[in-house]
Amino acid sequence: MKSNALADIHGRSFITPRPWSEAEFDELLLKDSTFLISSENSFLLGMLTDYEAEILTLAVDPMKRRLGIAKKMLDEFEDRCLEKKINKIILEVAKNNNPALKLYESCNFEITGKRRDYYSSPEGKKIDAIIMTKSI
Ligand SMILES: CC(C)(COP(=O)(O)OP(=O)(O)OC[C@H]1O[C@@H](n2cnc3c(N)ncnc32)[C@H](O)[C@@H]1OP(=O)(O)O)[C@@H](O)C(=O)NCCC(=O)NCCS
C-alpha cells in the first residue's frame, strides 16, 4: 500500500491523534526499522528494534470494521516479531479510544503505563495515552 492510500485510511480513522499526511508516511516508510502490514482496506505500521516492537498506528477502513481484520493483522505482526526473535510488543492508545482498547485487550495486551495529557483533541482537550504491552 502506498503513502497516499495509508494517509487516506488514516484520515478517515483518526481525529485524535491527528491524521498523518502522505509526506509523513513517506518519511516513516523510508526507515529500515519501519514495518508495514497492509491490505486494500487496512494497515498496521510498526517499528522493530533488536529487542522490542512498537505498533505506531493501525487502522481499518470504517466500512470494513468488526470483521476480524485488525485482529488478523496483529496476529501477523506477532508472527513476524517472533521470526525476528522479538518477544515484546508495545503501543500507545488514547484513553477514550474504546474500540482500540477493546481490540488490544481481546488480543491479550496489558495496560502497563499511562502518559498524562499526551494527546490533544482538535478542540484542544488533553487526553491521556494508555501504554499497553504484550510479551509473546
Ligand atoms: C480499532 C480498530 C483498528 C479495530 O479494527 P477491526 O478490524 O474493526 O477490529 P476486529 O474486527 O479485528 O475486532 C477484534 C475484537 O476487538 C474488539 N473490538 C473491535 N472493535 C470494537 C468496538 N468498536 N467496540 C467494542 N469492541 C471492539 C472486539 O473484541 C472484537 O472482537 P468481536 O468483533 O468478535 O467482538 C478500528 O476500529 C479502527 O481502525 N479504528 C480507528 C483507528 C484506531 O483507533 N486505531 C487504533 C489506534 S491505537
CSV table of C-alpha atoms and ligand atoms in Angstrom, one decimal, residues 13-14 58-60 65-71 92-93 97 99-100 102-104 106, ligand 1:
chain,number,residue,atom,x,y,z
A,13,SER,CA,-9.9,6.8,11.1
A,14,PHE,CA,-8.4,9.4,13.4
A,58,LEU,CA,-3.2,0.7,13.0
A,59,ALA,CA,-6.4,1.4,11.0
A,60,VAL,CA,-9.2,-0.4,9.3
A,65,ARG,CA,-14.7,-2.9,10.8
A,66,ARG,CA,-15.8,-5.8,13.1
A,67,LEU,CA,-14.8,-8.4,10.6
A,68,GLY,CA,-11.6,-9.5,12.4
A,69,ILE,CA,-9.2,-7.6,10.1
A,70,ALA,CA,-7.3,-5.8,12.9
A,71,LYS,CA,-7.0,-9.0,14.9
A,92,GLU,CA,0.1,3.8,23.0
A,93,VAL,CA,-3.6,4.3,22.6
A,97,ASN,CA,-10.5,5.1,22.1
A,99,PRO,CA,-12.7,0.2,20.1
A,100,ALA,CA,-8.9,0.1,20.1
A,102,LYS,CA,-11.2,-3.5,23.5
A,103,LEU,CA,-9.3,-4.8,20.5
A,104,TYR,CA,-5.9,-4.9,22.3
A,106,SER,CA,-9.0,-9.1,23.4
B,1,LIG,C1,-9.6,-0.2,16.4
B,1,LIG,C2,-9.8,-0.8,15.0
B,1,LIG,C3,-8.4,-0.9,14.4
B,1,LIG,C4,-10.4,-2.2,15.1
B,1,LIG,O1,-10.4,-2.8,13.8
B,1,LIG,P1,-11.5,-4.0,13.5
B,1,LIG,O2,-10.9,-4.7,12.2
B,1,LIG,O3,-12.8,-3.5,13.4
B,1,LIG,O4,-11.3,-5.0,14.7
B,1,LIG,P2,-11.6,-6.6,14.8
B,1,LIG,O5,-12.8,-6.8,13.9
B,1,LIG,O6,-10.4,-7.3,14.4
B,1,LIG,O7,-12.0,-6.8,16.3
B,1,LIG,C5,-11.5,-7.7,17.1
B,1,LIG,C6,-12.0,-7.6,18.5
B,1,LIG,O8,-11.7,-6.3,19.1
B,1,LIG,C7,-12.8,-5.8,19.8
B,1,LIG,N1,-13.4,-4.6,19.2
B,1,LIG,C8,-13.1,-4.1,18.0
B,1,LIG,N2,-13.8,-3.0,17.7
B,1,LIG,C9,-14.7,-2.8,18.7
B,1,LIG,C10,-15.7,-1.9,19.0
B,1,LIG,N3,-16.0,-0.9,18.2
B,1,LIG,N4,-16.3,-2.0,20.2
B,1,LIG,C11,-16.0,-3.0,21.1
B,1,LIG,N5,-15.1,-3.9,20.8
B,1,LIG,C12,-14.4,-3.9,19.7
B,1,LIG,C13,-13.8,-6.9,19.9
B,1,LIG,O9,-13.5,-7.8,21.0
B,1,LIG,C14,-13.6,-7.6,18.6
B,1,LIG,O10,-14.0,-9.0,18.5
B,1,LIG,P3,-15.5,-9.3,18.1
B,1,LIG,O11,-15.9,-8.5,16.9
B,1,LIG,O12,-15.5,-10.8,17.9
B,1,LIG,O13,-16.3,-8.9,19.3
B,1,LIG,C15,-10.8,0.1,14.1
B,1,LIG,O14,-11.9,0.4,14.9
B,1,LIG,C16,-10.1,1.4,13.7
B,1,LIG,O15,-9.5,1.4,12.6
B,1,LIG,N6,-10.3,2.4,14.5
B,1,LIG,C17,-9.8,3.8,14.1
B,1,LIG,C18,-8.3,3.8,14.2
B,1,LIG,C19,-7.8,3.4,15.6
B,1,LIG,O16,-8.3,3.8,16.6
B,1,LIG,N7,-6.7,2.6,15.6
B,1,LIG,C20,-6.0,2.1,16.8
B,1,LIG,C21,-5.0,3.2,17.2
B,1,LIG,S1,-4.1,2.7,18.7
